[in-house]
Short mmCIF file of the C-alpha atoms (twelve columns), coordinates in Angstrom:
data_MODEL
# 
_entry.id   MODEL 
# 
loop_
_atom_site.group_PDB 
_atom_site.id 
_atom_site.type_symbol 
_atom_site.label_atom_id 
_atom_site.label_alt_id 
_atom_site.label_comp_id 
_atom_site.label_asym_id 
_atom_site.label_seq_id 
_atom_site.Cartn_x 
_atom_site.Cartn_y 
_atom_site.Cartn_z 
_atom_site.pdbx_PDB_model_num 
ATOM 1  C CA . MET A 1  113.508 103.943 142.777 1 
ATOM 2  C CA . LYS A 2  111.450 103.125 139.667 1 
ATOM 3  C CA . THR A 3  111.861 99.812  137.980 1 
ATOM 4  C CA . TYR A 4  111.425 99.449  134.245 1 
ATOM 5  C CA . ASN A 5  109.760 96.333  132.917 1 
ATOM 6  C CA . LYS A 6  111.420 95.601  129.555 1 
ATOM 7  C CA . HIS A 7  109.008 92.754  128.813 1 
ATOM 8  C CA . LYS A 8  106.118 95.203  128.535 1 
ATOM 9  C CA . GLY A 9  107.759 96.864  125.514 1 
ATOM 10 C CA . MET A 10 108.585 93.485  123.996 1 
ATOM 11 C CA . TRP A 11 104.916 92.422  124.050 1 
ATOM 12 C CA . PHE A 12 103.917 95.587  122.269 1 
ATOM 13 C CA . CYS A 13 106.591 95.058  119.622 1 
ATOM 14 C CA . TRP A 14 105.599 91.394  119.171 1 
ATOM 15 C CA . ALA A 15 101.905 92.282  118.834 1 
ATOM 16 C CA . LEU A 16 102.677 95.014  116.292 1 
ATOM 17 C CA . MET A 17 104.852 92.697  114.206 1 
ATOM 18 C CA . SER A 18 102.166 89.994  114.281 1 
ATOM 19 C CA . LEU A 19 99.532  92.477  113.164 1 
ATOM 20 C CA . LEU A 20 101.708 93.713  110.285 1 
ATOM 21 C CA . MET A 21 102.457 90.155  109.144 1 
ATOM 22 C CA . LEU A 22 98.769  89.228  109.264 1 
ATOM 23 C CA . ALA A 23 97.845  92.323  107.231 1 
ATOM 24 C CA . GLY A 24 100.560 91.525  104.667 1 
ATOM 25 C CA . ILE A 25 99.466  87.925  104.219 1 
ATOM 26 C CA . THR A 26 95.762  88.702  103.845 1 
ATOM 27 C CA . SER A 27 96.301  91.589  101.421 1 
ATOM 28 C CA . CYS A 28 98.119  89.512  98.798  1 
ATOM 29 C CA . SER A 29 96.282  88.137  95.779  1 
ATOM 30 C CA . LYS A 30 97.091  85.308  93.402  1 
ATOM 31 C CA . MET A 31 99.837  85.791  90.851  1 
ATOM 32 C CA . ASP A 32 97.475  85.203  87.914  1 
ATOM 33 C CA . ASP A 33 94.711  87.491  89.183  1 
ATOM 34 C CA . TYR A 34 95.224  89.830  86.211  1 
ATOM 35 C CA . LYS A 35 94.033  87.173  83.726  1 
ATOM 36 C CA . ARG A 36 90.369  87.748  84.498  1 
ATOM 37 C CA . PHE A 37 90.730  91.311  83.187  1 
ATOM 38 C CA . THR A 38 92.446  90.233  79.946  1 
ATOM 39 C CA . GLU A 39 90.280  87.249  78.917  1 
ATOM 40 C CA . ASN A 40 89.400  88.729  75.494  1 
ATOM 41 C CA . GLY A 41 92.914  90.036  74.874  1 
ATOM 42 C CA . GLU A 42 94.450  93.349  75.724  1 
ATOM 43 C CA . ILE A 43 92.752  96.544  74.620  1 
ATOM 44 C CA . SER A 44 94.997  98.850  72.628  1 
ATOM 45 C CA . TYR A 45 93.912  102.466 72.328  1 
ATOM 46 C CA . THR A 46 95.401  104.557 69.545  1 
ATOM 47 C CA . GLY A 47 96.409  108.170 69.838  1 
ATOM 48 C CA . LYS A 48 94.584  111.144 68.395  1 
ATOM 49 C CA . VAL A 49 95.147  112.434 64.876  1 
ATOM 50 C CA . ASP A 50 97.177  115.630 64.817  1 
ATOM 51 C CA . SER A 51 96.972  118.441 62.225  1 
ATOM 52 C CA . VAL A 52 93.910  117.232 60.322  1 
ATOM 53 C CA . GLU A 53 93.364  118.904 56.943  1 
ATOM 54 C CA . VAL A 54 90.270  118.333 54.804  1 
ATOM 55 C CA . TYR A 55 90.334  119.210 51.100  1 
ATOM 56 C CA . SER A 56 87.033  119.127 49.257  1 
ATOM 57 C CA . GLY A 57 86.560  118.550 45.553  1 
ATOM 58 C CA . ARG A 58 83.878  117.524 43.118  1 
ATOM 59 C CA . ASN A 59 82.339  114.257 44.471  1 
ATOM 60 C CA . ARG A 60 85.435  113.553 46.580  1 
ATOM 61 C CA . VAL A 61 87.224  114.543 49.780  1 
ATOM 62 C CA . LEU A 62 90.898  114.309 50.700  1 
ATOM 63 C CA . ILE A 63 91.727  114.071 54.405  1 
ATOM 64 C CA . LYS A 64 95.308  114.412 55.647  1 
ATOM 65 C CA . GLY A 65 96.574  114.076 59.191  1 
ATOM 66 C CA . LEU A 66 99.475  112.897 61.316  1 
ATOM 67 C CA . PHE A 67 99.486  109.975 63.763  1 
ATOM 68 C CA . LEU A 68 102.358 111.177 65.920  1 
ATOM 69 C CA . ALA A 69 101.125 109.655 69.184  1 
ATOM 70 C CA . ASP A 70 101.123 106.011 68.057  1 
ATOM 71 C CA . PRO A 71 103.760 104.608 65.654  1 
ATOM 72 C CA . LYS A 72 101.915 101.250 65.333  1 
ATOM 73 C CA . VAL A 73 99.097  102.777 63.249  1 
ATOM 74 C CA . VAL A 74 99.679  102.232 59.522  1 
ATOM 75 C CA . SER A 75 96.219  102.961 58.079  1 
ATOM 76 C CA . CYS A 76 92.954  104.665 58.957  1 
ATOM 77 C CA . LYS A 77 89.406  103.902 57.809  1 
ATOM 78 C CA . ILE A 78 86.947  106.823 57.724  1 
ATOM 79 C CA . LEU A 79 83.225  106.148 57.465  1 
ATOM 80 C CA . TRP A 80 80.281  108.506 57.024  1 
ATOM 81 C CA . ASN A 81 76.507  108.101 56.443  1 
ATOM 82 C CA . ASN A 82 76.387  104.706 58.130  1 
# 
């Protein structure tokens, strides 16, 4: 008749739980770890201009477009020949 040693399975379970707890503790970082990436403030990227239309005239240009991707944009500055 075979005998089953239940303590052998318990040691395996205990070792596995200890390993998982050790991995969980060492993988955590500080709560304010994100601050080193946002020292100069957050970077906000605007969306692309949609449906751009350029109308030329004598010594002037009219540019029309839609900022549908970002509602925070209220004006646009266009430069040429820097």
